PDB file of C-alpha atoms in Angstrom:
ATOM      1  CA  ILE A   8     -94.147  -0.437 -88.060  1.00 60.00           C
ATOM      2  CA  PHE A   9     -93.679  -2.330 -91.327  1.00 63.00           C
ATOM      3  CA  SER A  10     -90.610  -0.258 -92.197  1.00 63.00           C
ATOM      4  CA  LEU A  11     -89.085  -0.763 -88.748  1.00 66.00           C
ATOM      5  CA  ILE A  12     -89.659  -4.548 -88.855  1.00 66.00           C
ATOM      6  CA  ASN A  13     -88.126  -4.705 -92.342  1.00 66.00           C
ATOM      7  CA  ALA A  14     -85.056  -2.731 -91.169  1.00 68.00           C
ATOM      8  CA  TRP A  15     -84.747  -4.998 -88.119  1.00 67.00           C
ATOM      9  CA  GLN A  16     -84.916  -8.187 -90.208  1.00 66.00           C
ATOM     10  CA  THR A  17     -82.665  -7.106 -93.089  1.00 68.00           C
ATOM     11  CA  GLY A  18     -80.348  -4.632 -91.388  1.00 71.00           C
ATOM     12  CA  GLU A  19     -81.040  -1.913 -93.968  1.00 67.00           C
ATOM     13  CA  TRP A  20     -83.740   0.673 -94.627  1.00 64.00           C
ATOM     14  CA  SER A  21     -84.256  -0.138 -98.316  1.00 65.00           C
ATOM     15  CA  ILE A  22     -87.194  -2.467 -99.098  1.00 64.00           C
ATOM     16  CA  ASN A  23     -86.052  -4.828-101.835  1.00 62.00           C
ATOM     17  CA  SER A  24     -88.590  -7.647-101.950  1.00 59.00           C
ATOM     18  CA  LEU A  25     -92.243  -8.137-101.076  1.00 59.00           C
ATOM     19  CA  MET A  26     -95.075 -10.344-102.352  1.00 53.00           C
ATOM     20  CA  ASP A  27     -97.881  -8.853-104.463  1.00 52.00           C
ATOM     21  CA  LEU A  28    -100.678  -9.075-101.903  1.00 54.00           C
ATOM     22  CA  PRO A  29     -98.733  -7.564 -98.970  1.00 68.00           C
ATOM     23  CA  MET A  30     -97.359  -4.869-101.304  1.00 74.00           C
ATOM     24  CA  ASN A  31    -100.808  -3.904-102.569  1.00 78.00           C
ATOM     25  CA  THR A  32    -102.158  -3.867 -99.027  1.00 79.00           C
ATOM     26  CA  LEU A  33     -99.276  -1.687 -97.842  1.00 81.00           C
ATOM     27  CA  SER A  34     -99.683   0.665-100.819  1.00 83.00           C
ATOM     28  CA  ILE A  35    -103.420   1.117-100.228  1.00 86.00           C
ATOM     29  CA  ALA A  36    -102.832   1.740 -96.516  1.00 85.00           C
ATOM     30  CA  LEU A  37    -100.201   4.398 -97.255  1.00 86.00           C
ATOM     31  CA  MET A  38    -102.424   6.007 -99.888  1.00 87.00           C
ATOM     32  CA  MET A  39    -105.267   6.199 -97.378  1.00 88.00           C
ATOM     33  CA  LYS A  40    -102.861   7.898 -94.990  1.00 87.00           C
ATOM     34  CA  LEU A  41    -102.025  10.395 -97.743  1.00 88.00           C
ATOM     35  CA  GLY A  42    -105.719  11.005 -98.412  1.00 87.00           C
ATOM     36  CA  LEU A  43    -105.850   9.736-101.989  1.00 88.00           C
ATOM     37  CA  ALA A  44    -109.262   9.100-103.558  1.00 84.00           C
ATOM     38  CA  PRO A  45    -111.318   6.959-103.120  1.00 86.00           C
ATOM     39  CA  LEU A  46    -109.792   6.704 -99.640  1.00 83.00           C
ATOM     40  CA  HIS A  47    -110.056  10.457 -99.082  1.00 84.00           C
ATOM     41  CA  PHE A  48    -113.334  10.803 -97.172  1.00 86.00           C
ATOM     42  CA  TRP A  49    -111.660  11.567 -93.849  1.00 87.00           C
ATOM     43  CA  MET A  50    -109.478  14.397 -95.085  1.00 88.00           C
ATOM     44  CA  PRO A  51    -111.864  17.262 -96.051  1.00 88.00           C
ATOM     45  CA  GLU A  52    -113.926  16.865 -92.884  1.00 90.00           C
ATOM     46  CA  VAL A  53    -110.914  16.627 -90.595  1.00 91.00           C
ATOM     47  CA  LEU A  54    -109.209  19.608 -92.229  1.00 89.00           C
ATOM     48  CA  GLN A  55    -112.417  21.637 -91.947  1.00 88.00           C
ATOM     49  CA  GLY A  56    -112.657  20.924 -88.229  1.00 89.00           C
ATOM     50  CA  ILE A  57    -109.163  22.048 -87.209  1.00 90.00           C
ATOM     51  CA  SER A  58    -107.342  25.366 -87.103  1.00 89.00           C
ATOM     52  CA  LEU A  59    -105.238  26.686 -89.966  1.00 89.00           C
ATOM     53  CA  PRO A  60    -101.827  25.998 -88.301  1.00 90.00           C
ATOM     54  CA  THR A  61    -102.906  22.427 -87.542  1.00 92.00           C
ATOM     55  CA  GLY A  62    -104.216  22.121 -91.085  1.00 91.00           C
ATOM     56  CA  LEU A  63    -100.779  23.164 -92.323  1.00 91.00           C
ATOM     57  CA  ILE A  64     -99.209  20.290 -90.384  1.00 92.00           C
ATOM     58  CA  LEU A  65    -101.847  17.816 -91.588  1.00 91.00           C
ATOM     59  CA  SER A  66    -101.407  18.830 -95.228  1.00 90.00           C
ATOM     60  CA  THR A  67     -97.591  18.834 -95.273  1.00 91.00           C
ATOM     61  CA  TRP A  68     -95.653  17.298 -92.378  1.00 91.00           C
ATOM     62  CA  GLN A  69     -98.069  14.411 -91.826  1.00 90.00           C
ATOM     63  CA  LYS A  70     -97.633  13.254 -95.428  1.00 91.00           C
ATOM     64  CA  ILE A  71     -93.839  13.002 -95.381  1.00 91.00           C
ATOM     65  CA  ALA A  72     -93.626   9.564 -93.706  1.00 88.00           C
ATOM     66  CA  PRO A  73     -96.129   7.698 -95.936  1.00 89.00           C
ATOM     67  CA  MET A  74     -94.668   9.392 -99.012  1.00 91.00           C
ATOM     68  CA  ALA A  75     -91.160   8.281 -97.992  1.00 89.00           C
ATOM     69  CA  LEU A  76     -92.351   4.680 -97.704  1.00 86.00           C
ATOM     70  CA  LEU A  77     -94.060   4.836-101.100  1.00 88.00           C
ATOM     71  CA  LEU A  78     -90.867   6.196-102.663  1.00 88.00           C
ATOM     72  CA  GLN A  79     -88.845   3.394-101.068  1.00 85.00           C
ATOM     73  CA  THR A  80     -91.218   0.758-102.448  1.00 84.00           C
ATOM     74  CA  SER A  81     -91.848   2.437-105.822  1.00 84.00           C
ATOM     75  CA  HIS A  82     -90.092  -0.365-107.713  1.00 83.00           C
ATOM     76  CA  LEU A  83     -92.459  -2.923-106.157  1.00 82.00           C
ATOM     77  CA  ILE A  84     -95.717  -0.990-106.423  1.00 85.00           C
ATOM     78  CA  ASN A  85     -98.478  -2.000-108.819  1.00 85.00           C
ATOM     79  CA  LEU A  86     -98.559   0.326-111.852  1.00 87.00           C
ATOM     80  CA  ASN A  87    -102.291  -0.118-112.481  1.00 89.00           C
ATOM     81  CA  LEU A  88    -103.021   0.714-108.847  1.00 88.00           C
ATOM     82  CA  THR A  89    -101.054   3.966-108.952  1.00 90.00           C
ATOM     83  CA  ILE A  90    -102.629   5.073-112.252  1.00 91.00           C
ATOM     84  CA  ALA A  91    -106.171   4.257-111.087  1.00 91.00           C
ATOM     85  CA  LEU A  92    -105.854   6.006-107.739  1.00 91.00           C
ATOM     86  CA  GLY A  93    -103.949   8.907-109.274  1.00 91.00           C
ATOM     87  CA  LEU A  94    -106.585   9.616-111.924  1.00 92.00           C
ATOM     88  CA  THR A  95    -109.376   9.212-109.360  1.00 92.00           C
ATOM     89  CA  SER A  96    -107.643  11.606-106.982  1.00 92.00           C
ATOM     90  CA  ILE A  97    -107.146  14.274-109.670  1.00 92.00           C
ATOM     91  CA  MET A  98    -110.818  14.006-110.639  1.00 92.00           C
ATOM     92  CA  VAL A  99    -112.114  14.052-107.045  1.00 91.00           C
ATOM     93  CA  GLY A 100    -109.752  16.892-106.133  1.00 89.00           C
ATOM     94  CA  GLY A 101    -111.148  19.032-108.940  1.00 88.00           C
ATOM     95  CA  TRP A 102    -114.790  17.976-108.760  1.00 90.00           C
ATOM     96  CA  GLY A 103    -115.033  18.176-104.976  1.00 88.00           C
ATOM     97  CA  GLY A 104    -113.524  21.649-104.723  1.00 85.00           C
ATOM     98  CA  ILE A 105    -115.849  23.326-107.230  1.00 86.00           C
ATOM     99  CA  GLY A 106    -118.813  23.904-104.925  1.00 81.00           C
ATOM    100  CA  GLN A 107    -116.896  24.706-101.747  1.00 84.00           C
ATOM    101  CA  THR A 108    -116.871  28.053 -99.949  1.00 83.00           C
ATOM    102  CA  GLN A 109    -114.749  26.970 -96.972  1.00 87.00           C
ATOM    103  CA  LEU A 110    -111.072  27.590 -97.684  1.00 88.00           C
ATOM    104  CA  ARG A 111    -109.873  24.648 -95.605  1.00 90.00           C
ATOM    105  CA  LYS A 112    -112.031  22.221 -97.582  1.00 90.00           C
ATOM    106  CA  ILE A 113    -110.806  23.793-100.815  1.00 90.00           C
ATOM    107  CA  MET A 114    -107.216  23.215 -99.671  1.00 91.00           C
ATOM    108  CA  ALA A 115    -108.100  19.628 -98.746  1.00 91.00           C
ATOM    109  CA  PHE A 116    -109.394  18.880-102.256  1.00 92.00           C
ATOM    110  CA  SER A 117    -106.408  20.755-103.686  1.00 91.00           C
ATOM    111  CA  SER A 118    -104.128  18.460-101.697  1.00 92.00           C
ATOM    112  CA  ILE A 119    -105.966  15.384-103.003  1.00 92.00           C
ATOM    113  CA  GLY A 120    -105.535  16.574-106.591  1.00 92.00           C
ATOM    114  CA  HIS A 121    -101.838  17.343-106.221  1.00 92.00           C
ATOM    115  CA  LEU A 122    -101.150  13.989-104.595  1.00 92.00           C
ATOM    116  CA  GLY A 123    -102.891  12.371-107.562  1.00 92.00           C
ATOM    117  CA  TRP A 124    -100.273  13.936-109.875  1.00 93.00           C
ATOM    118  CA  ILE A 125     -97.517  12.643-107.574  1.00 92.00           C
ATOM    119  CA  ILE A 126     -98.868   9.080-107.504  1.00 92.00           C
ATOM    120  CA  VAL A 127     -99.461   8.895-111.273  1.00 92.00           C
ATOM    121  CA  ILE A 128     -95.760   9.427-111.966  1.00 91.00           C
ATOM    122  CA  LEU A 129     -94.459   7.455-108.960  1.00 90.00           C
ATOM    123  CA  LYS A 130     -93.814   4.188-110.818  1.00 89.00           C
ATOM    124  CA  PHE A 131     -92.390   5.882-113.936  1.00 90.00           C
ATOM    125  CA  ASP A 132     -89.950   8.275-112.210  1.00 89.00           C
ATOM    126  CA  PRO A 133     -89.657   8.291-108.381  1.00 90.00           C
ATOM    127  CA  GLN A 134     -87.203  11.222-108.431  1.00 90.00           C
ATOM    128  CA  LEU A 135     -89.696  13.386-110.317  1.00 90.00           C
ATOM    129  CA  SER A 136     -92.381  12.295-107.889  1.00 92.00           C
ATOM    130  CA  LEU A 137     -90.173  13.439-105.003  1.00 91.00           C
ATOM    131  CA  LEU A 138     -89.548  16.821-106.662  1.00 90.00           C
ATOM    132  CA  ASN A 139     -93.295  17.250-107.187  1.00 91.00           C
ATOM    133  CA  PHE A 140     -93.908  16.392-103.516  1.00 93.00           C
ATOM    134  CA  VAL A 141     -91.364  18.970-102.323  1.00 92.00           C
ATOM    135  CA  LEU A 142     -92.896  21.689-104.490  1.00 92.00           C
ATOM    136  CA  TYR A 143     -96.365  20.672-103.277  1.00 92.00           C
ATOM    137  CA  ILE A 144     -95.238  21.120 -99.656  1.00 93.00           C
ATOM    138  CA  ILE A 145     -93.764  24.548-100.436  1.00 92.00           C
ATOM    139  CA  MET A 146     -96.900  25.823-102.185  1.00 92.00           C
ATOM    140  CA  THR A 147     -99.347  24.360 -99.664  1.00 93.00           C
ATOM    141  CA  ALA A 148     -97.336  25.682 -96.713  1.00 93.00           C
ATOM    142  CA  ALA A 149     -97.203  29.143 -98.296  1.00 91.00           C
ATOM    143  CA  MET A 150    -100.974  29.139 -98.832  1.00 91.00           C
ATOM    144  CA  PHE A 151    -101.774  28.042 -95.285  1.00 92.00           C
ATOM    145  CA  MET A 152     -99.329  30.542 -93.787  1.00 91.00           C
ATOM    146  CA  SER A 153    -100.878  33.341 -95.838  1.00 90.00           C
ATOM    147  CA  LEU A 154    -104.383  32.373 -94.736  1.00 89.00           C
ATOM    148  CA  THR A 155    -103.199  32.212 -91.133  1.00 89.00           C
ATOM    149  CA  THR A 156    -101.663  35.685 -91.383  1.00 87.00           C
ATOM    150  CA  ILE A 157    -104.845  37.172 -92.873  1.00 84.00           C
ATOM    151  CA  SER A 158    -106.962  35.083 -90.423  1.00 84.00           C
ATOM    152  CA  VAL A 159    -109.553  33.915 -92.951  1.00 85.00           C
ATOM    153  CA  THR A 160    -111.324  30.578 -93.344  1.00 86.00           C
ATOM    154  CA  LYS A 161    -114.131  31.442 -95.811  1.00 85.00           C
ATOM    155  CA  MET A 162    -114.326  32.925 -99.291  1.00 82.00           C
ATOM    156  CA  LEU A 163    -116.512  35.732 -97.951  1.00 79.00           C
ATOM    157  CA  GLU A 164    -113.811  36.718 -95.461  1.00 80.00           C
ATOM    158  CA  ILE A 165    -110.942  36.620 -97.929  1.00 81.00           C
ATOM    159  CA  SER A 166    -112.879  38.859-100.321  1.00 77.00           C
ATOM    160  CA  THR A 167    -112.582  41.702 -97.765  1.00 75.00           C
ATOM    161  CA  SER A 168    -108.853  41.271 -97.100  1.00 77.00           C
ATOM    162  CA  TRP A 169    -107.664  43.480 -99.967  1.00 76.00           C
ATOM    163  CA  SER A 170    -108.124  46.760 -98.099  1.00 73.00           C
ATOM    164  CA  LYS A 171    -106.270  45.395 -95.056  1.00 76.00           C
ATOM    165  CA  THR A 172    -103.257  43.635 -96.561  1.00 79.00           C
ATOM    166  CA  PRO A 173    -103.046  44.357-100.305  1.00 79.00           C
ATOM    167  CA  ALA A 174     -99.523  42.986-100.758  1.00 83.00           C
ATOM    168  CA  LEU A 175    -100.230  39.698 -98.986  1.00 85.00           C
ATOM    169  CA  THR A 176    -103.580  39.357-100.743  1.00 84.00           C
ATOM    170  CA  THR A 177    -101.808  39.774-104.088  1.00 86.00           C
ATOM    171  CA  THR A 178     -99.260  37.069-103.292  1.00 89.00           C
ATOM    172  CA  THR A 179    -102.081  34.822-102.054  1.00 88.00           C
ATOM    173  CA  MET A 180    -103.761  35.232-105.439  1.00 88.00           C
ATOM    174  CA  LEU A 181    -100.518  34.336-107.204  1.00 90.00           C
ATOM    175  CA  ILE A 182    -100.034  31.273-104.966  1.00 91.00           C
ATOM    176  CA  LEU A 183    -103.513  30.093-105.986  1.00 90.00           C
ATOM    177  CA  LEU A 184    -102.505  30.411-109.632  1.00 91.00           C
ATOM    178  CA  SER A 185     -99.263  28.575-108.828  1.00 91.00           C
ATOM    179  CA  LEU A 186    -101.285  25.737-107.249  1.00 91.00           C
ATOM    180  CA  ALA A 187    -103.350  25.697-110.436  1.00 90.00           C
ATOM    181  CA  GLY A 188    -100.132  25.104-112.396  1.00 88.00           C
ATOM    182  CA  LEU A 189    -100.084  28.239-114.529  1.00 88.00           C
ATOM    183  CA  PRO A 190     -96.769  29.538-115.950  1.00 85.00           C
ATOM    184  CA  PRO A 191     -94.464  31.218-115.112  1.00 86.00           C
ATOM    185  CA  LEU A 192     -95.095  30.237-111.480  1.00 88.00           C
ATOM    186  CA  THR A 193     -93.578  27.382-109.448  1.00 89.00           C
ATOM    187  CA  GLY A 194     -96.580  25.087-109.808  1.00 89.00           C
ATOM    188  CA  PHE A 195     -96.142  24.903-113.584  1.00 91.00           C
ATOM    189  CA  ALA A 196     -92.831  23.018-113.275  1.00 90.00           C
ATOM    190  CA  PRO A 197     -94.077  19.679-111.852  1.00 90.00           C
ATOM    191  CA  LYS A 198     -97.061  19.516-114.223  1.00 91.00           C
ATOM    192  CA  LEU A 199     -94.848  20.204-117.242  1.00 91.00           C
ATOM    193  CA  LEU A 200     -92.204  17.683-116.188  1.00 91.00           C
ATOM    194  CA  ILE A 201     -94.772  14.985-115.376  1.00 92.00           C
ATOM    195  CA  THR A 202     -96.525  15.467-118.721  1.00 92.00           C
ATOM    196  CA  LEU A 203     -93.217  15.267-120.611  1.00 92.00           C
ATOM    197  CA  GLU A 204     -92.205  12.138-118.684  1.00 91.00           C
ATOM    198  CA  LEU A 205     -95.522  10.420-119.434  1.00 92.00           C
ATOM    199  CA  VAL A 206     -95.128  11.225-123.131  1.00 93.00           C
ATOM    200  CA  LYS A 207     -91.555   9.913-123.048  1.00 92.00           C
ATOM    201  CA  GLN A 208     -92.810   6.676-121.449  1.00 90.00           C
ATOM    202  CA  ASN A 209     -95.301   6.227-124.337  1.00 90.00           C
ATOM    203  CA  ALA A 210     -98.217   7.015-122.038  1.00 88.00           C
ATOM    204  CA  THR A 211     -99.555   9.920-124.094  1.00 91.00           C
ATOM    205  CA  PRO A 212    -103.261   8.990-123.564  1.00 92.00           C
ATOM    206  CA  LEU A 213    -102.648   9.029-119.809  1.00 91.00           C
ATOM    207  CA  ALA A 214    -100.986  12.452-120.053  1.00 92.00           C
ATOM    208  CA  VAL A 215    -103.947  13.800-122.045  1.00 92.00           C
ATOM    209  CA  MET A 216    -106.446  12.399-119.513  1.00 92.00           C
ATOM    210  CA  VAL A 217    -104.544  13.910-116.587  1.00 92.00           C
ATOM    211  CA  MET A 218    -104.401  17.340-118.207  1.00 91.00           C
ATOM    212  CA  PHE A 219    -108.088  17.341-119.161  1.00 91.00           C
ATOM    213  CA  ILE A 220    -109.205  16.237-115.696  1.00 90.00           C
ATOM    214  CA  SER A 221    -107.029  18.965-114.139  1.00 89.00           C
ATOM    215  CA  LEU A 222    -109.201  21.598-115.815  1.00 90.00           C
ATOM    216  CA  LEU A 223    -111.766  20.942-113.066  1.00 88.00           C
ATOM    217  CA  ALA A 224    -109.302  22.114-110.429  1.00 88.00           C
ATOM    218  CA  LEU A 225    -108.244  25.050-112.601  1.00 89.00           C
ATOM    219  CA  PHE A 226    -111.855  26.285-112.540  1.00 88.00           C
ATOM    220  CA  PHE A 227    -112.134  26.617-108.761  1.00 84.00           C
ATOM    221  CA  TYR A 228    -108.623  28.075-108.453  1.00 89.00           C
ATOM    222  CA  ILE A 229    -109.510  30.823-110.937  1.00 89.00           C
ATOM    223  CA  ARG A 230    -112.872  31.357-109.227  1.00 87.00           C
ATOM    224  CA  LEU A 231    -111.134  31.807-105.882  1.00 86.00           C
ATOM    225  CA  THR A 232    -108.600  34.147-107.501  1.00 86.00           C
ATOM    226  CA  TYR A 233    -111.475  36.227-108.832  1.00 85.00           C
ATOM    227  CA  VAL A 234    -113.028  36.428-105.368  1.00 82.00           C
ATOM    228  CA  VAL A 235    -109.718  37.411-103.772  1.00 80.00           C
ATOM    229  CA  THR A 236    -108.657  40.228-106.073  1.00 77.00           C
ATOM    230  CA  LEU A 237    -111.412  41.278-108.455  1.00 73.00           C
ATOM    231  CA  THR A 238    -114.273  41.735-106.007  1.00 70.00           C
ATOM    232  CA  LEU A 239    -114.384  44.418-103.336  1.00 65.00           C
ATOM    233  CA  SER A 240    -116.733  44.458-100.383  1.00 58.00           C
ATOM    234  CA  PRO A 241    -119.266  47.329-100.403  1.00 57.00           C
ATOM    235  CA  ASN A 242    -118.416  47.897 -96.734  1.00 56.00           C
ATOM    236  CA  THR A 243    -114.785  48.830 -97.253  1.00 56.00           C
ATOM    237  CA  PRO A 244    -113.236  49.908 -93.938  1.00 56.00           C
ATOM    238  CA  ASN A 245    -111.908  53.443 -93.639  1.00 56.00           C
ATOM    239  CA  SER A 246    -108.612  52.285 -92.156  1.00 55.00           C
ATOM    240  CA  LEU A 247    -106.084  50.751 -94.531  1.00 54.00           C
ATOM    241  CA  LEU A 248    -104.208  49.014 -91.701  1.00 55.00           C
ATOM    242  CA  THR A 249    -105.314  46.081 -89.598  1.00 54.00           C
ATOM    243  CA  TRP A 250    -105.375  46.804 -85.881  1.00 53.00           C
ATOM    244  CA  ARG A 251    -102.870  44.569 -84.139  1.00 53.00           C
ATOM    245  CA  THR A 252    -102.118  44.248 -80.464  1.00 46.00           C
ATOM    246  CA  ALA A 253     -98.530  43.162 -80.984  1.00 50.00           C
ATOM    247  CA  SER A 254     -96.039  43.317 -83.820  1.00 54.00           C
ATOM    248  CA  ARG A 255     -95.207  39.983 -85.423  1.00 63.00           C
ATOM    249  CA  SER A 256     -92.552  38.912 -87.866  1.00 62.00           C
ATOM    250  CA  TYR A 257     -93.810  37.661 -91.203  1.00 73.00           C
ATOM    251  CA  SER A 258     -90.413  36.811 -92.672  1.00 80.00           C
ATOM    252  CA  THR A 259     -91.150  33.066 -92.798  1.00 83.00           C
ATOM    253  CA  THR A 260     -94.402  33.665 -94.660  1.00 84.00           C
ATOM    254  CA  ALA A 261     -92.617  36.006 -97.081  1.00 85.00           C
ATOM    255  CA  ILE A 262     -89.893  33.428 -97.780  1.00 86.00           C
ATOM    256  CA  MET A 263     -92.391  30.610 -98.370  1.00 86.00           C
ATOM    257  CA  ASN A 264     -94.522  32.831-100.620  1.00 86.00           C
ATOM    258  CA  THR A 265     -91.470  33.778-102.661  1.00 87.00           C
ATOM    259  CA  MET A 266     -90.453  30.127-103.073  1.00 87.00           C
ATOM    260  CA  ALA A 267     -94.015  29.227-104.088  1.00 85.00           C
ATOM    261  CA  LEU A 268     -93.854  31.747-106.929  1.00 87.00           C
ATOM    262  CA  ILE A 269     -90.385  31.948-108.488  1.00 87.00           C
ATOM    263  CA  LEU A 270     -88.822  28.466-108.457  1.00 84.00           C
ATOM    264  CA  LEU A 271     -89.700  27.687-112.094  1.00 83.00           C
ATOM    265  CA  PRO A 272     -86.495  29.218-113.595  1.00 81.00           C
ATOM    266  CA  ILE A 273     -84.272  27.075-111.350  1.00 81.00           C
ATOM    267  CA  THR A 274     -86.119  23.808-112.066  1.00 79.00           C
ATOM    268  CA  PRO A 275     -83.152  22.380-114.072  1.00 78.00           C
ATOM    269  CA  THR A 276     -80.951  22.969-111.030  1.00 77.00           C
ATOM    270  CA  LEU A 277     -83.488  21.212-108.775  1.00 74.00           C
ATOM    271  CA  LEU A 278     -83.510  18.218-111.107  1.00 74.00           C
ATOM    272  CA  LEU A 279     -79.753  17.859-110.762  1.00 73.00           C
ATOM    273  CA  LEU A 280     -79.854  17.811-106.951  1.00 67.00           C
TER     274      LEU A 280
END
């Protein structure tokens, strides 16, 4: 509504001027819509209570509009506010996901952590923040589509998926490592670029804090990777194929999984777009 009223009054979509109090209020409202900590309490519970396809929409498509408004107002946003909420979100995203066994809640805390990285760099470099957001959508969509294909919502269920779909289970493991930000996967690119940009902006202590706090999230990603690929159920089914009533096309899932894994080499090209 705010964006529409501003476009109606000024005749253009760009937001050029706003007082401090309305800007801070708008920023906090948009960050609550994104699910940033400490305004995140609605997100894990809501994501846990809905299906995986709906969770995909909530974690990706629903965040495009508030993120677009934050990018438009990035030159007006309070730097201290973005740093505080960004660091809090990275910490909550890592700390909250450690003890979870429900995959949808794990993805919710993963989303909170990734959005913390995006918000931390928003004031310094909006274009880099946009690139990070696009890569976040690709990786999160690939993970949700993989979980939907395997039809799992718990760690116990995904630990038995290896004998049914070994190829998809392998790519799911790699997507988890990509979300963790390990090289040479796609998720390493935004973390590397954000860290370099913070150092270039003479915010080296902030870069160090962000990287250290991210180790919390790295722990539960690696734990989930271990459960997916390095543990086998004692009740392994005799059949290597999942019984399906109808053949389905998984080309979209394959494309998203590929993008979530191999975009690191073309990062310089993405930066020029």
